[in-house]
Tab-separated table of C-alpha atoms in Angstrom:
chain	number	residue	atom	x	y	z
A	854	MET	CA	124.827	130.264	147.726
A	855	GLU	CA	128.368	129.208	146.884
A	856	ASP	CA	128.729	125.444	146.712
A	857	LYS	CA	131.726	124.709	148.944
A	858	PRO	CA	132.010	121.376	150.748
A	859	MET	CA	130.824	121.417	154.357
A	860	ASN	CA	133.515	121.620	157.017
A	861	VAL	CA	133.295	118.228	158.714
A	862	LYS	CA	135.939	116.890	161.080
A	863	LYS	CA	135.794	113.304	159.844
A	864	ASP	CA	135.624	111.909	156.344
A	865	PRO	CA	131.883	111.213	155.804
A	866	THR	CA	132.722	108.289	153.522
A	867	LEU	CA	134.174	106.356	156.467
A	868	PRO	CA	131.967	104.278	158.790
A	869	ALA	CA	132.339	106.835	161.616
A	870	GLY	CA	130.842	109.439	159.279
A	871	GLU	CA	127.665	107.394	158.882
A	872	GLY	CA	126.706	108.004	162.520
A	873	MET	CA	127.382	111.696	162.023
A	874	GLY	CA	125.218	111.601	158.893
A	875	GLN	CA	122.345	109.882	160.691
A	876	ALA	CA	122.404	112.487	163.481
A	877	TRP	CA	122.540	115.288	160.886
A	878	PHE	CA	119.598	113.735	159.009
A	879	THR	CA	117.517	113.300	162.169
A	880	ARG	CA	118.111	116.945	163.174
A	881	ARG	CA	116.760	117.930	159.725
A	882	GLU	CA	119.580	120.408	159.184
A	883	TRP	CA	118.901	120.161	155.447
A	884	GLU	CA	115.164	121.025	155.385
A	885	GLN	CA	115.195	124.823	154.767
A	886	GLY	CA	111.770	125.207	156.390
A	887	TRP	CA	110.139	122.453	154.333
A	888	ASP	CA	108.102	120.231	156.624
A	889	ALA	CA	107.550	117.185	154.381
A	890	ILE	CA	108.503	113.819	155.874
A	891	PRO	CA	111.416	111.908	154.302
A	892	ASP	CA	110.640	108.332	153.318
A	893	GLU	CA	112.377	105.881	155.633
A	894	GLY	CA	114.057	104.215	152.650
A	895	ILE	CA	116.292	107.218	151.898
A	896	ASP	CA	119.983	106.300	152.107
A	897	GLN	CA	120.904	108.697	154.922
A	898	ALA	CA	124.659	108.098	154.670
A	899	GLU	CA	124.662	108.778	150.913
A	900	PHE	CA	122.495	111.872	151.420
A	901	PHE	CA	124.934	113.193	154.020
A	902	ARG	CA	127.947	112.541	151.753
A	903	SER	CA	126.274	114.227	148.786
A	904	TYR	CA	125.044	117.176	150.846
A	905	SER	CA	128.561	117.586	152.301
A	906	ARG	CA	130.002	117.821	148.765
A	907	HIS	CA	127.340	120.210	147.403
A	908	PRO	CA	125.601	121.997	150.300
A	909	GLY	CA	124.576	125.008	148.206
A	910	ARG	CA	122.951	122.824	145.573
A	911	TRP	CA	120.950	120.812	148.124
A	912	THR	CA	120.016	123.982	150.045
A	913	ASN	CA	118.643	125.498	146.841
A	914	ALA	CA	116.642	122.329	146.147
A	915	PHE	CA	114.966	122.303	149.559
A	916	THR	CA	114.436	126.073	149.499
A	917	PHE	CA	112.525	125.597	146.234
A	918	LEU	CA	110.416	122.818	147.786
A	919	ALA	CA	109.614	125.061	150.781
A	920	ARG	CA	107.979	127.688	148.520
A	921	PRO	CA	104.480	128.556	149.740
A	922	ASP	CA	103.224	128.579	146.124
A	923	LEU	CA	104.661	125.129	145.286
A	924	ALA	CA	101.277	123.480	144.666
A	925	SER	CA	100.191	126.226	142.265
A	926	LEU	CA	103.205	126.083	139.938
A	927	ALA	CA	102.529	125.331	136.291
A	928	PRO	CA	103.854	122.097	134.777
A	929	GLY	CA	107.260	122.510	133.171
A	930	ARG	CA	110.964	122.751	133.869
A	931	TYR	CA	112.381	125.197	136.409
A	932	GLU	CA	116.105	125.999	136.233
A	933	LEU	CA	117.401	126.352	139.790
A	934	GLU	CA	121.126	126.562	138.973
A	935	GLU	CA	123.093	127.079	135.784
A	936	GLU	CA	124.602	124.360	133.604
A	937	ASP	CA	122.004	121.735	134.568
A	938	ALA	CA	123.462	121.447	138.081
A	939	LEU	CA	119.980	121.669	139.610
A	940	PHE	CA	116.537	121.790	138.022
A	941	ALA	CA	112.960	120.866	138.818
A	942	SER	CA	110.401	119.214	136.554
A	943	PHE	CA	106.760	119.680	137.503
A	944	SER	CA	104.479	117.214	135.731
A	945	GLU	CA	100.884	116.006	135.691
A	946	TYR	CA	100.084	112.460	134.582
A	947	VAL	CA	97.774	109.512	135.119
A	948	THR	CA	99.289	106.689	137.159
A	949	LYS	CA	99.962	103.452	135.294
A	950	ASN	CA	99.390	99.777	135.954
A	951	GLU	CA	102.278	97.940	137.594
A	952	GLU	CA	102.729	95.598	134.624
A	953	ASP	CA	103.290	98.633	132.366
A	954	ALA	CA	105.938	100.179	134.615
A	955	LEU	CA	109.722	99.911	134.446
A	956	TYR	CA	112.333	100.736	137.031
A	957	GLU	CA	114.872	103.427	136.214
A	958	ALA	CA	118.239	104.549	137.541
A	959	HIS	CA	120.593	107.467	136.957
A	960	ARG	CA	124.357	108.001	137.200
A	961	LYS	CA	124.858	111.780	137.232
A	962	TYR	CA	121.850	112.956	139.239
A	963	ALA	CA	119.970	112.226	142.431
A	964	ASP	CA	116.183	112.593	142.274
A	965	ILE	CA	114.074	114.254	144.937
A	966	GLN	CA	110.510	113.119	144.163
A	967	TYR	CA	107.466	114.719	145.779
A	968	LEU	CA	103.769	114.370	144.966
A	969	VAL	CA	101.941	117.670	145.305
A	970	GLU	CA	98.553	116.096	144.562
A	971	GLY	CA	97.280	112.522	144.300
A	972	GLU	CA	98.779	109.206	145.319
A	973	GLU	CA	101.017	106.664	143.619
A	974	LYS	CA	103.240	103.729	144.395
A	975	ILE	CA	106.984	103.936	143.849
A	976	GLY	CA	109.052	100.777	143.644
A	977	VAL	CA	112.499	100.947	145.227
A	978	VAL	CA	115.225	98.287	144.968
A	979	PRO	CA	119.014	98.267	144.924
A	980	LEU	CA	120.358	98.649	141.400
A	981	SER	CA	122.129	95.312	141.883
A	982	ALA	CA	118.724	93.554	142.161
A	983	THR	CA	117.584	94.602	138.675
A	984	THR	CA	117.987	93.493	135.073
A	985	PRO	CA	118.485	96.113	132.327
A	986	VAL	CA	115.948	96.165	129.483
A	987	GLY	CA	118.189	98.283	127.262
A	988	PRO	CA	121.430	100.271	127.263
A	989	PHE	CA	122.163	103.259	129.479
A	990	ASP	CA	121.256	106.544	127.733
A	991	GLU	CA	124.153	108.896	128.563
A	992	GLU	CA	122.411	111.978	127.175
A	993	LYS	CA	119.252	111.471	129.258
A	994	ASP	CA	121.128	109.940	132.219
A	995	ILE	CA	118.764	106.982	132.469
A	996	ILE	CA	118.590	103.230	132.187
A	997	PHE	CA	115.360	101.234	132.315
A	998	LEU	CA	115.250	98.032	134.316
A	999	ARG	CA	113.060	95.213	135.597
A	1000	ALA	CA	112.929	93.843	139.137
A	1001	ASP	CA	111.115	90.878	140.632
A	1002	GLY	CA	108.902	91.093	143.697
A	1003	ASP	CA	106.782	93.740	145.369
A	1004	HIS	CA	109.033	96.586	146.489
A	1005	PHE	CA	106.499	99.412	146.408
A	1006	ARG	CA	105.958	102.272	148.831
A	1007	VAL	CA	103.083	104.751	148.829
A	1008	ALA	CA	103.897	108.306	147.782
A	1009	ALA	CA	101.452	111.064	148.716
A	1010	PRO	CA	101.615	114.768	149.625
A	1011	GLY	CA	103.647	115.261	152.783
A	1012	ARG	CA	106.225	112.490	152.071
A	1013	PHE	CA	109.235	112.709	149.755
A	1014	PHE	CA	111.819	110.327	148.338
A	1015	ILE	CA	115.463	110.772	147.362
A	1016	PHE	CA	117.011	108.333	144.900
A	1017	PHE	CA	120.769	108.054	144.366
A	1018	PRO	CA	122.599	106.158	141.582
A	1019	GLY	CA	122.439	102.890	143.532
A	1020	ASP	CA	118.644	103.151	143.898
A	1021	ALA	CA	116.508	101.737	141.102
A	1022	HIS	CA	113.055	103.278	141.321
A	1023	CYS	CA	109.728	102.687	139.592
A	1024	PRO	CA	107.520	105.789	139.953
A	1025	GLY	CA	104.011	106.511	138.733
A	1026	VAL	CA	102.299	103.214	139.603
A	1027	LYS	CA	98.626	103.318	140.581
A	1028	CYS	CA	97.392	102.804	144.144
A	1029	GLY	CA	94.033	101.118	143.621
A	1030	GLU	CA	92.562	103.070	140.700
A	1031	ASN	CA	94.468	105.033	138.067
A	1032	MET	CA	94.400	108.726	138.961
A	1033	MET	CA	95.796	112.065	137.892
A	1034	VAL	CA	98.759	113.158	140.010
A	1035	ARG	CA	100.879	116.299	140.152
A	1036	LYS	CA	104.538	115.725	140.928
A	1037	ILE	CA	107.826	117.559	141.273
A	1038	VAL	CA	111.120	115.837	140.540
A	1039	ILE	CA	114.227	117.818	141.401
A	1040	LYS	CA	117.393	116.636	139.676
A	1041	VAL	CA	120.516	117.266	141.778
A	1042	ARG	CA	123.761	116.796	139.850
A	1043	LEU	CA	126.204	114.784	141.940
A	1044	THR	CA	129.432	115.880	140.220
């Protein structure tokens, strides 16, 4: 699909566009047949703006997530568009203790995170509420951070998260006992 901006009558970056974005989000015009539930913490206005700029890219991401064989994919990287515009990483890992976890944030990509198997906690805070623990790594598009307080949400099959550059997130934290999880992270380039 060619990635042309959506034809919208009003600038989605203006306050009036936020209402349009919320209605668009609620109608699930983005889902491509994928029936997972979006976490209520997703920035709907930012999602609408990003989708409006790159509808083909987001459509390809959700089409991939709607695959009937999603749970049976092998761990690894899946190129969904050329030039690193869109790719998926499927991983298996054991959840970690909260004290061993760091928040992270990105500048060039949004993350769609979805657990195919298992359960974990994901911390979510505004980037402005964090303290860096090192410099931003331009090549890997990541900075690691710390945040005070309990800002965790439960991630499990059937619920997904989207994190934009203003969202610091701390994935992979155990819920109760450490467990093996299987997870897909789709990286959507925002430029």
